[in-house]
Coordinates of C-alpha atoms and ligand atoms in Angstrom, one line a residue:
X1 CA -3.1 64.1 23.0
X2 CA -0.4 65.8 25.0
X3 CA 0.4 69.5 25.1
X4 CA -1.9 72.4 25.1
X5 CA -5.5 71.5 24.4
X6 CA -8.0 72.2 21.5
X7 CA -9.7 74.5 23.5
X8 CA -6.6 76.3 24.9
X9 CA -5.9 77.1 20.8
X10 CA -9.8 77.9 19.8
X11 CA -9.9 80.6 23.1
X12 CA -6.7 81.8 21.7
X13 CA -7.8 82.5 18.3
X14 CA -10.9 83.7 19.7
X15 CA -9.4 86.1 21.5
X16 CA -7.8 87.9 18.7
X17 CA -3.9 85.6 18.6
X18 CA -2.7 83.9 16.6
X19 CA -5.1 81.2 15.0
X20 CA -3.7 77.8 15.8
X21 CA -5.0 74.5 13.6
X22 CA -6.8 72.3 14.9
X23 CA -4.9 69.4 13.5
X24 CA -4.0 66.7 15.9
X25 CA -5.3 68.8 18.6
X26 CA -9.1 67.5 18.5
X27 CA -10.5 64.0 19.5
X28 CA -12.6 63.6 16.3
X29 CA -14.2 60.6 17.9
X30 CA -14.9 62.4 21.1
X31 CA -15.7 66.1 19.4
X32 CA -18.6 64.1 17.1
X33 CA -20.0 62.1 19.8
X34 CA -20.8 65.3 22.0
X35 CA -22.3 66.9 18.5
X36 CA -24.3 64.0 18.1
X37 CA -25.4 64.1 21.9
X38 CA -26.4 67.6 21.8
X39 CA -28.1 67.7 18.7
X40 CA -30.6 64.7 19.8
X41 CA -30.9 66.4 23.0
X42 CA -32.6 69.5 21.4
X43 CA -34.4 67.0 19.4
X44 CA -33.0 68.1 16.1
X45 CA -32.4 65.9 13.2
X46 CA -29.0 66.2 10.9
X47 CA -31.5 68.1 8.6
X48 CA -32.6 70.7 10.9
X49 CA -28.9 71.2 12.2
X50 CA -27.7 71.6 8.6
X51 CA -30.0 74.0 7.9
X52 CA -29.3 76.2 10.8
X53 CA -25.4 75.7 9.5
X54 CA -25.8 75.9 6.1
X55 CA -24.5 72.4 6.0
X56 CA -25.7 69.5 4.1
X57 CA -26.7 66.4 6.8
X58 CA -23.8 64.5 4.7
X59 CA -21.1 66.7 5.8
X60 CA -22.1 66.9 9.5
X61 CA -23.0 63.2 9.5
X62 CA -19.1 63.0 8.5
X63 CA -18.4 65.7 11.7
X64 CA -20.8 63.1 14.0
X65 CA -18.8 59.7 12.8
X66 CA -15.3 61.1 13.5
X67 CA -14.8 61.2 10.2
X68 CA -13.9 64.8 9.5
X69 CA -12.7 67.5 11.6
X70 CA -14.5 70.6 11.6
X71 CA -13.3 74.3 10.5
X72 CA -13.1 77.0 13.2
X73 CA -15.9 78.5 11.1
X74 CA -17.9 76.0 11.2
X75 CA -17.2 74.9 15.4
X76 CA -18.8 78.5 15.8
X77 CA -21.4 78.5 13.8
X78 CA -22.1 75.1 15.0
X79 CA -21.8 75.9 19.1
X80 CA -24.1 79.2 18.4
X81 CA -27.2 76.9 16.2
X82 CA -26.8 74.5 19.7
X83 CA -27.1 77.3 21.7
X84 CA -23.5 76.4 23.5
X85 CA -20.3 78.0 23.8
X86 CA -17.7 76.5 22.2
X87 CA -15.9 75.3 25.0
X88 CA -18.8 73.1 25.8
X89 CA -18.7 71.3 22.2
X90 CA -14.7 70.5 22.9
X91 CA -15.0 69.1 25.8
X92 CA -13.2 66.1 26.6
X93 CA -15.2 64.0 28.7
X94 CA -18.5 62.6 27.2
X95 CA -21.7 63.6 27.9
X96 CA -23.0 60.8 29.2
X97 CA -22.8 56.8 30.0
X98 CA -24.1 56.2 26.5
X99 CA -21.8 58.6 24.8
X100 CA -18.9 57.0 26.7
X101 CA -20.2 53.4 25.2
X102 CA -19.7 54.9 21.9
X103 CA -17.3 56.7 22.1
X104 CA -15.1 53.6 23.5
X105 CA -16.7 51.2 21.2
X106 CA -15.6 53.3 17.8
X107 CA -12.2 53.7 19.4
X108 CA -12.0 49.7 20.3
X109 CA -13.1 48.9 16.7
X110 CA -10.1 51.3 15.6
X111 CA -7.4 48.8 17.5
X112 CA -5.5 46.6 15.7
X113 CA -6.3 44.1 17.9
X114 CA -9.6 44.4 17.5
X115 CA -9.6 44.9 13.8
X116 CA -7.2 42.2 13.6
X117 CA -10.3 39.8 14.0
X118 CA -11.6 40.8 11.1
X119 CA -15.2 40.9 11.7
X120 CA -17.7 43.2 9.8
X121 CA -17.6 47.0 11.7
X122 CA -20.7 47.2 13.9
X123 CA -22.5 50.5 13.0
X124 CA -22.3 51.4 16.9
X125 CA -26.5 53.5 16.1
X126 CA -29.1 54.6 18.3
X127 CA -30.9 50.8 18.2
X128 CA -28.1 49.2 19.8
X129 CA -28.6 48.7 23.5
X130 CA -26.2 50.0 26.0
X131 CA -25.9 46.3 27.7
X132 CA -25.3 45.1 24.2
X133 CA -22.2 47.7 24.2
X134 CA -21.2 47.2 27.6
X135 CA -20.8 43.5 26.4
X136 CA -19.0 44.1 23.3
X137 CA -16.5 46.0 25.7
X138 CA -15.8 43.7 28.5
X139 CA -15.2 41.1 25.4
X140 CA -12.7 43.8 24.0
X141 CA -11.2 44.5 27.4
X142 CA -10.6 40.6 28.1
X143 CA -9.2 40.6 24.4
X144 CA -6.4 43.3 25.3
X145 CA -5.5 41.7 28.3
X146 CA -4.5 38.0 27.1
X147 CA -2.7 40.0 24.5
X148 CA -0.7 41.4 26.9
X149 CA -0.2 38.6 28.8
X150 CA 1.2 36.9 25.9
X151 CA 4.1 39.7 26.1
X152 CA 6.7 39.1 28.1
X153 CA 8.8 42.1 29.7
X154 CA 12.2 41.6 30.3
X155 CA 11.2 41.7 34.1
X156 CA 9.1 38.9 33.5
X157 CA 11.4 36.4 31.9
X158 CA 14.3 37.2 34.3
X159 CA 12.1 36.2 36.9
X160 CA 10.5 33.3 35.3
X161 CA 14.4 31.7 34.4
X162 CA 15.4 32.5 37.9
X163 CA 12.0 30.1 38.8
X164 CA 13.1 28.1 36.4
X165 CA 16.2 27.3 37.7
X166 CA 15.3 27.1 41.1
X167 CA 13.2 23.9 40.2
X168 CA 16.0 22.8 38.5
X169 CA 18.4 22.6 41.1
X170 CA 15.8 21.3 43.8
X171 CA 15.5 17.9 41.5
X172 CA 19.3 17.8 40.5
X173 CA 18.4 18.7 36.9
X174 CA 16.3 15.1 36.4
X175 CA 12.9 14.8 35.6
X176 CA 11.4 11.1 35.6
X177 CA 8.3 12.0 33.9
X178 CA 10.7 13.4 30.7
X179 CA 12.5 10.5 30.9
X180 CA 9.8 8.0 31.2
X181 CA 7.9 9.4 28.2
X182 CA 11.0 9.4 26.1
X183 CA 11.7 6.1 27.1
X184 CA 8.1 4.8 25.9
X185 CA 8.9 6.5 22.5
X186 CA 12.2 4.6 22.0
X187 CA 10.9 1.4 23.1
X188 CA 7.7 1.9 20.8
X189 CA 10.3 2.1 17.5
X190 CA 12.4 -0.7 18.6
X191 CA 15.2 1.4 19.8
X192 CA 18.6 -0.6 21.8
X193 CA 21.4 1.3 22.1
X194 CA 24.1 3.9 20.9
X195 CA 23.1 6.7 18.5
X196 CA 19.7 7.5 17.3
X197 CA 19.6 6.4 13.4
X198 CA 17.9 9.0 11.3
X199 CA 15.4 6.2 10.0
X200 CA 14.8 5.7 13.3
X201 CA 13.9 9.4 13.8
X202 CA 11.6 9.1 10.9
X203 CA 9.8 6.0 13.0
X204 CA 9.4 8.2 15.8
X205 CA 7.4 11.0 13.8
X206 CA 5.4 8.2 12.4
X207 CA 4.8 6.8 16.0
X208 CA 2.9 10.1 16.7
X209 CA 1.4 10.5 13.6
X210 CA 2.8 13.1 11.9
X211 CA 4.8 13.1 8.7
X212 CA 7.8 16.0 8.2
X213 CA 7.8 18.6 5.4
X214 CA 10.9 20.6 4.9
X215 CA 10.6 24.3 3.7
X216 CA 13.2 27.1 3.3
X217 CA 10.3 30.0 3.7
X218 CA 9.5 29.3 7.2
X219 CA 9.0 32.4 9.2
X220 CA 12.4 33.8 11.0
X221 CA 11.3 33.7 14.2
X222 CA 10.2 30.1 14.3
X223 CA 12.4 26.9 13.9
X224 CA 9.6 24.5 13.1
X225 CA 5.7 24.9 12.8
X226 CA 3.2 22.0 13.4
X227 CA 0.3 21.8 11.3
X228 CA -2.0 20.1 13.9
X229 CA -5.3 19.7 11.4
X230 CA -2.6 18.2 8.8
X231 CA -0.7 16.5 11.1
X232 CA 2.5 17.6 9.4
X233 CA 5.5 19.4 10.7
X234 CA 7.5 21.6 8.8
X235 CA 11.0 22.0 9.0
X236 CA 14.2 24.1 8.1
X237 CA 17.0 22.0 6.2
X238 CA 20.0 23.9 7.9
X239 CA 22.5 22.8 10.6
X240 CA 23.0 25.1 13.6
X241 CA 25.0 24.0 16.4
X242 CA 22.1 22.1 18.7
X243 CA 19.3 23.3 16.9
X244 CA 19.7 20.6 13.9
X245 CA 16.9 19.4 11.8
X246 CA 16.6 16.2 13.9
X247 CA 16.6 18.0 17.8
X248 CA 14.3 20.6 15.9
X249 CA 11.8 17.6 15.0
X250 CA 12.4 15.8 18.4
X251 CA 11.5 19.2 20.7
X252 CA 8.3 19.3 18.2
X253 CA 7.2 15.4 18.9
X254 CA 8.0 16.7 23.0
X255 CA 5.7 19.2 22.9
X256 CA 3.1 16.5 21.6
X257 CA 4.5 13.7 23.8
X258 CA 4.1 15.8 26.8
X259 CA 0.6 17.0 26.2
X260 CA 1.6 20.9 26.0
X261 CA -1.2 23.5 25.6
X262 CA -1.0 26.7 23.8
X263 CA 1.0 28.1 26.7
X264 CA -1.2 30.5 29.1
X265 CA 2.3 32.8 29.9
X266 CA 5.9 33.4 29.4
X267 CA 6.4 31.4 32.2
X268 CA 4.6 28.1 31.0
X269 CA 5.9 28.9 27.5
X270 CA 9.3 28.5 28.9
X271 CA 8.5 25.8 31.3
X272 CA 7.4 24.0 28.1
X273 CA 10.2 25.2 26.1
X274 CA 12.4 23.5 28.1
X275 CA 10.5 20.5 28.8
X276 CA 10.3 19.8 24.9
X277 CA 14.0 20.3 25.1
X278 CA 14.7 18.3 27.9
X279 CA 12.7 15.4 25.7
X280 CA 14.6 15.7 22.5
X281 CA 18.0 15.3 24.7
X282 CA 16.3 12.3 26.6
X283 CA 15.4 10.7 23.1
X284 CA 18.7 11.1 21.4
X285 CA 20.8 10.2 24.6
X286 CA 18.9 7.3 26.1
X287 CA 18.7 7.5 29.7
X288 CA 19.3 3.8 30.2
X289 CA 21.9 4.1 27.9
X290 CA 23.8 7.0 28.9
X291 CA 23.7 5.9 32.4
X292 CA 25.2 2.6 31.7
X293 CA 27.7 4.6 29.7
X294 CA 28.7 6.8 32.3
X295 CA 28.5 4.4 35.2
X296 CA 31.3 2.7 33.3
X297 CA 33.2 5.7 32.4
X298 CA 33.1 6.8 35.9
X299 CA 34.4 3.9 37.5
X300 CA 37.2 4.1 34.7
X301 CA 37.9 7.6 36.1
X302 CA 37.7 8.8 32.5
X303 CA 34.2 10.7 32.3
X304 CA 34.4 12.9 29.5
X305 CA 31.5 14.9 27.8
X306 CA 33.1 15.0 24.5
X307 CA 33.2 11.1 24.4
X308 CA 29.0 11.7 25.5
X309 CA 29.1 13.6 22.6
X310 CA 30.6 11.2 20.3
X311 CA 29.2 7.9 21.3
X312 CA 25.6 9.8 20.7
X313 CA 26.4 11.8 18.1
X314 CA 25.4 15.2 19.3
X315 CA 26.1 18.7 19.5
X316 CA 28.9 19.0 22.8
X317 CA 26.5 21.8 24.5
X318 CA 23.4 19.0 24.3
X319 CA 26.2 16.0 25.8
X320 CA 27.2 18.9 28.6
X321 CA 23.5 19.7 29.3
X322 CA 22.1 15.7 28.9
X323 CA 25.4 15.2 31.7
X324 CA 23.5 17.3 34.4
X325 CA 20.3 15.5 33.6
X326 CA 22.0 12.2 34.6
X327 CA 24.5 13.2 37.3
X328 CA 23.2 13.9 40.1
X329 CA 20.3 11.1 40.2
X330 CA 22.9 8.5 38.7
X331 CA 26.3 9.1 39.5
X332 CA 25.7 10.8 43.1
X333 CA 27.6 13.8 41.7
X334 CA 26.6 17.9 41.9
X335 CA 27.8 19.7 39.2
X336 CA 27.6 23.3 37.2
X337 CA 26.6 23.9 34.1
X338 CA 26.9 27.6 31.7
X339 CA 27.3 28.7 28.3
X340 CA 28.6 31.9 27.5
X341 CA 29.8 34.0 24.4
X342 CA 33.4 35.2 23.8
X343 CA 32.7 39.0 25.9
X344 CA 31.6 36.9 29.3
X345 CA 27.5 36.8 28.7
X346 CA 25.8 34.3 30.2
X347 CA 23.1 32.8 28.1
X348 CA 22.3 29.5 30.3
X349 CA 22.9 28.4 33.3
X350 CA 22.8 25.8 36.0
X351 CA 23.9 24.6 39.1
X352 CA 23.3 22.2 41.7
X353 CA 27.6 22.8 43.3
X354 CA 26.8 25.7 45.5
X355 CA 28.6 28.3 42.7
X356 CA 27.8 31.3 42.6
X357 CA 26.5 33.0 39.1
X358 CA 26.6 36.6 39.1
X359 CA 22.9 37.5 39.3
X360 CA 20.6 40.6 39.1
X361 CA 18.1 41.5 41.9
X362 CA 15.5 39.0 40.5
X363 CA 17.8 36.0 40.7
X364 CA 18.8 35.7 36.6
X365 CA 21.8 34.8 35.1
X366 CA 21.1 35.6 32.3
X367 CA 22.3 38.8 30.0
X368 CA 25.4 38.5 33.1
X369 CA 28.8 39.1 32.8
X370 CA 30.8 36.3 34.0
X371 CA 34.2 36.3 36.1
X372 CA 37.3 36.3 33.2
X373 CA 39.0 33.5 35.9
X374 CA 36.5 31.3 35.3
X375 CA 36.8 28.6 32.5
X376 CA 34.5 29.5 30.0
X377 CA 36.3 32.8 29.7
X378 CA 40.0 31.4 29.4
X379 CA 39.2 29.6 27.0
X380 CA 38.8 32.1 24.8
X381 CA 42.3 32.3 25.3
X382 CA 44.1 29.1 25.2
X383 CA 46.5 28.3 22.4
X384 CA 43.7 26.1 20.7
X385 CA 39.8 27.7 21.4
X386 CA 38.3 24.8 19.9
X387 CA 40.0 22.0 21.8
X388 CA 38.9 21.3 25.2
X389 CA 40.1 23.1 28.3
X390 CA 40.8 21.9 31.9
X391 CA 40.9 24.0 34.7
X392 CA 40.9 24.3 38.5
X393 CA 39.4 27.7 39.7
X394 CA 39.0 28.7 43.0
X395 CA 36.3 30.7 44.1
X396 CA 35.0 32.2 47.2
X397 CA 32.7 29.0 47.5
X398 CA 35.5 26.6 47.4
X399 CA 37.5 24.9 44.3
X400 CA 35.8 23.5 41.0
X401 CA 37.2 21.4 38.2
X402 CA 36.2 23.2 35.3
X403 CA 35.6 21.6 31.3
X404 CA 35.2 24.1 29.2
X405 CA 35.0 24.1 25.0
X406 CA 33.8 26.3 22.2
X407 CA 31.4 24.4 20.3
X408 CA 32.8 24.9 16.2
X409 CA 29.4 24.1 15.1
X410 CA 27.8 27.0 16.0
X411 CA 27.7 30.3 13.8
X412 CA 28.6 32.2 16.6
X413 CA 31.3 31.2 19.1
X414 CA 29.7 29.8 22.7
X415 CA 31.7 28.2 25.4
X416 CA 29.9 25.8 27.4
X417 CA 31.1 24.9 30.9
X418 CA 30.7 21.7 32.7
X419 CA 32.2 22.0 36.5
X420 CA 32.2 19.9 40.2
X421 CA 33.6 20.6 43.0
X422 CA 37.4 19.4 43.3
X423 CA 37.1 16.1 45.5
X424 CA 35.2 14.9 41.8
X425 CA 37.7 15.9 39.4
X426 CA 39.2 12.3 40.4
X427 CA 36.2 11.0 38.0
X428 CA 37.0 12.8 35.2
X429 CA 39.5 12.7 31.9
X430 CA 41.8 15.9 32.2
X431 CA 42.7 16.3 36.0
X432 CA 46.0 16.5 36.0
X433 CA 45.8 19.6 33.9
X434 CA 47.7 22.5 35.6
X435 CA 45.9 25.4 34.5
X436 CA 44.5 27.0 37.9
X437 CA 42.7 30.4 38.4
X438 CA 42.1 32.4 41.3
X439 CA 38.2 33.8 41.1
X440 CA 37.1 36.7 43.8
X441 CA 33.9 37.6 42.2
X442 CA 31.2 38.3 42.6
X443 CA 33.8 41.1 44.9
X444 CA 35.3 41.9 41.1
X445 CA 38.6 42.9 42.3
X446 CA 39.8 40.0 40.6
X447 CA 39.0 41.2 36.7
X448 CA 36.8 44.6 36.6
X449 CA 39.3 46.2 38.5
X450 CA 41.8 47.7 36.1
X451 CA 45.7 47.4 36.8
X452 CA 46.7 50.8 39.2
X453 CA 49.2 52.4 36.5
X454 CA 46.1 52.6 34.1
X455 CA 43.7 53.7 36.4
X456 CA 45.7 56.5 37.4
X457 CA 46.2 57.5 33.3
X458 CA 42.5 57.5 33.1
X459 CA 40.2 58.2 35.9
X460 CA 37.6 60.5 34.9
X461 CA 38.7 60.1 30.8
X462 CA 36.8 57.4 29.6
X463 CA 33.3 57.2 29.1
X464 CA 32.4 54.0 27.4
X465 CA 28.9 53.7 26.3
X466 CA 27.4 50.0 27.8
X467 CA 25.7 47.5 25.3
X468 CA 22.1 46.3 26.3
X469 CA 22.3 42.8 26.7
X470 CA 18.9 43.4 24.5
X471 CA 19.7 39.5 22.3
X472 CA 19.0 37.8 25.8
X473 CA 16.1 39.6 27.0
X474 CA 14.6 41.9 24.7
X475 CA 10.7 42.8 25.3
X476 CA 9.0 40.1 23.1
X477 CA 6.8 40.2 20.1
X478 CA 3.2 39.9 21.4
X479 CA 1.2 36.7 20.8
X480 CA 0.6 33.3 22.4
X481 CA 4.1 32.2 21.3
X482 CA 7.1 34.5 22.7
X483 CA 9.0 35.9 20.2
X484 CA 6.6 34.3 17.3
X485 CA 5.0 36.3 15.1
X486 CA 1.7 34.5 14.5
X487 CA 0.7 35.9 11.5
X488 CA 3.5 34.8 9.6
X489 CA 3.2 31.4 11.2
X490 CA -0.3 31.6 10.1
X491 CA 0.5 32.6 6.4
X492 CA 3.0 30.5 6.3
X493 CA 0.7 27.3 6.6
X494 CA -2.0 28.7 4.4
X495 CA 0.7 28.7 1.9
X496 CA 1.6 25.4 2.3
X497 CA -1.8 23.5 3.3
X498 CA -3.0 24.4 -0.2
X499 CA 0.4 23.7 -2.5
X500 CA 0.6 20.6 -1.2
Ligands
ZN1 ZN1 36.4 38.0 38.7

């Protein structure tokens, strides 16, 4: 209801103007409570009323649910067999504690939310007790706010990632609990070393009791649903960079390893998130393992994530990422991770090397712009974008041996980062490259500000029109899950519970 009011356009036509409709203008639900109200209170029945109108009770039973909005006519005859002016028959608050019960109970039973339950519609009548209404609301009230809380706003994920992070970097990227419950997994299915054999993955999802369906109809938003009665989980068959089939199924069997419950806000839905991730690269690159692994390669001064990648046969980002688990706890070594698209944004990040992200007020990386001196920018344009790139960038926080490489798997190209400070380049394959950048942000002198001849040409010409990082951030769908639409989820399993 914005603009003039109802009874700004009934005085108007009263007064001789120009009649205005009434369409839009009137609160039905608030116009046939304060009938309702007034009539009682003159201790008239819809009868008596209706004949005073010339009305049958039907139609002004109609007027008194809300359900049908009255002709000017009719608001006069009506306001003069009440003994009111019409003003007093549109106003807008309600008569009285009871009315307001009503009136708020109709208009909750109207909400989608509400409705959404799909219980019967409670005839709010006389009988019904205000407590009983005052319940019904604080249920209703309680109902709208988990639903909100379930919605993350941008706000609230930036500063739940920049939490996120912080925890991070205050355990070096390593959590023994993760590892310890992965570990327990792999030694229940007989696992010893090297890649993770898809039979063996099977034996896993059979360790926790669940058997795997695939599907092509699952629900967009979603990359796997768990039927938890059924004890099945239902997969896409498609390969997409990280998110494969078999770390799909693994992040699943994390959530249930870990004991996750439905997550209470964005904050523990990420926190979980990333814990379920954190197992699935735990199970498919064995701590004990990969340490042993590394340990060697280290001493060899050939530590490489691409051979990570290889001798566990995953996705490069998940060997880059699985690296920053293991080396600060195992190989005494601080180090930065980021992946980042072809324009600069960062999508991930971490560090535990003193570098410094760009960052918004709240701390997040995320949705950023990186410096185009660091690595996972020039890459974009070396000779070969899909090979890997060595660099040495300096910074205003000191000099960092930089890996970067755009992972080909991927639909869309990403360039993930691994860096350390220099002293720890001697550890790594690629040091003696000679690629070296010079990196003043986050001053930006060193690549936002354009070259002088073309600033002078166009000062005050261009007006370029910024892109919302809106794919890293956007406000989220409501619901329990982020960015999950539960009623397909739910549809979803009611189709498949019953074909199969
Ligand atoms: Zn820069």
């Amino acid at each position: 209801m914005g603009g003039f009011s109802v009874y700004d356009s009934v005085m108007a036509s009263l007064l001789g103007e120009e009649p205005l409709s009434l369409t839009q203008e009137l609160d039905l639900i608030a116009f046939g409570q304060r009938l309702r109200h007034l009539r009682k209170q003159r201790g008239l029945t819809l009868s008596d009323l209706g004949s005073r109108v010339s009305r049958a009770p039907s139609q002004l039973s109609l007027l008194e649910n809300g359900k049908r909005e009255p002709k000017l006519s009719l608001l006069k005859a009506l306001a003069t067999a009440l003994g009111v002016p019409v003003e007093e028959l549109l106003r807008r608050q309600p008569p009285n504690r009871r009315a307001q019960l009503e009136i708020a109970l109709e208009e909750a039973q109207r909400d989608p939310i509400y409705a959404g339950l799909g219980l019967p519609r409670l005839k709010v009548s006389a009988r019904v007790p205000n407590d009983v209404l005052e319940h019904l609301l604080g249920l209703y009230g309680e109902l709208r706010a988990r639903q909100a809380r379930g919605t993350a706003t941008p706000e609230e994920a930036r500063v739940a990632n920049a939490e996120l992070r912080r925890r991070q970097r205050e355990q070096g990227n390593y959590f023994p609990d993760i590892e310890k419950a992965a570990a327990e997994a792999l030694e229940a299915v007989g696992y010893r070393t090297g890649a993770l054999s898809q039979s063996m993955i099977q034996s896993l999802v059979t360790h926790f009791g669940y058997t795997v369906h695939t599907a092509q109809d699952l629900p967009r938003s979603v990359r796997s649903i768990t039927d938890l009665r059924n004890r099945r989980i239902y997969v896409k068959h498609e390969q997409l960079g990280m998110h494969t089939p078999r770390t799909i199924l693994l992040q699943t069997l994390g959530h249930l390893a870990l004991g996750h419950d439905k997550p209470r806000d964005f904050a523990d839905f990420l926190r979980q998130r990333t814990e379920a991730n954190y197992f699935a690269a735990a199970v498919l690159v064995p701590e004990k393992a990969a340490t042993l692994y590394l340990q060697e390669a280290k001493s060899d001064r050939a530590l490489s994530v691409e051979d990570l990648r290889d001798v566990f046969a995953v996705s490069y980002e998940m060997a880059a990422h699985r690296f920053t688990n293991l080396a600060t706890h195992h190989l005494g070594l601080v180090c930065h991770f980021v992946r980042n698209d072809a324009g600069g944004t960062i999508y991930k990040a971490y560090e535990n090397d003193g570098i410094v992200f760009p960052a918004d007020e709240q701390g997040a990386i995320e949705g950023q712009r990186m410096c185009l001196q660091w690595s996972g920018r020039q890459v974009f344009a070396s000779p070969d974008r899909f090979s890997v790139y060595y660099q040495y960038s300096d910074s205003p926080t000191g000099t960092y041996f930089c890996v970067a490489h755009v992972d080909p798997s991927r639909e869309r190209d990403f360039a993930i980062t691994l860096g350390v400070p220099y002293k720890e380049s001697r550890w790594f394959r690629g040091r003696e490259t000679t690629n070296r950048t010079k990196s003043n942000c986050p001053s930006g002198d060193c690549c936002r500000r354009p070259p002088a001849e073309l600033a002078e040409r166009w000062e005050g010409y261009a007006w370029p029109s910024a892109r919302a990082n809106s794919h890293v951030l956007a406000a989220l769908p409501p619901g329990s899950f982020p960015g999950v639409d539960e009623a397909d989820v739910y549809t979803f399993l009611e189709r498949h519970a019953t074909t199969a």
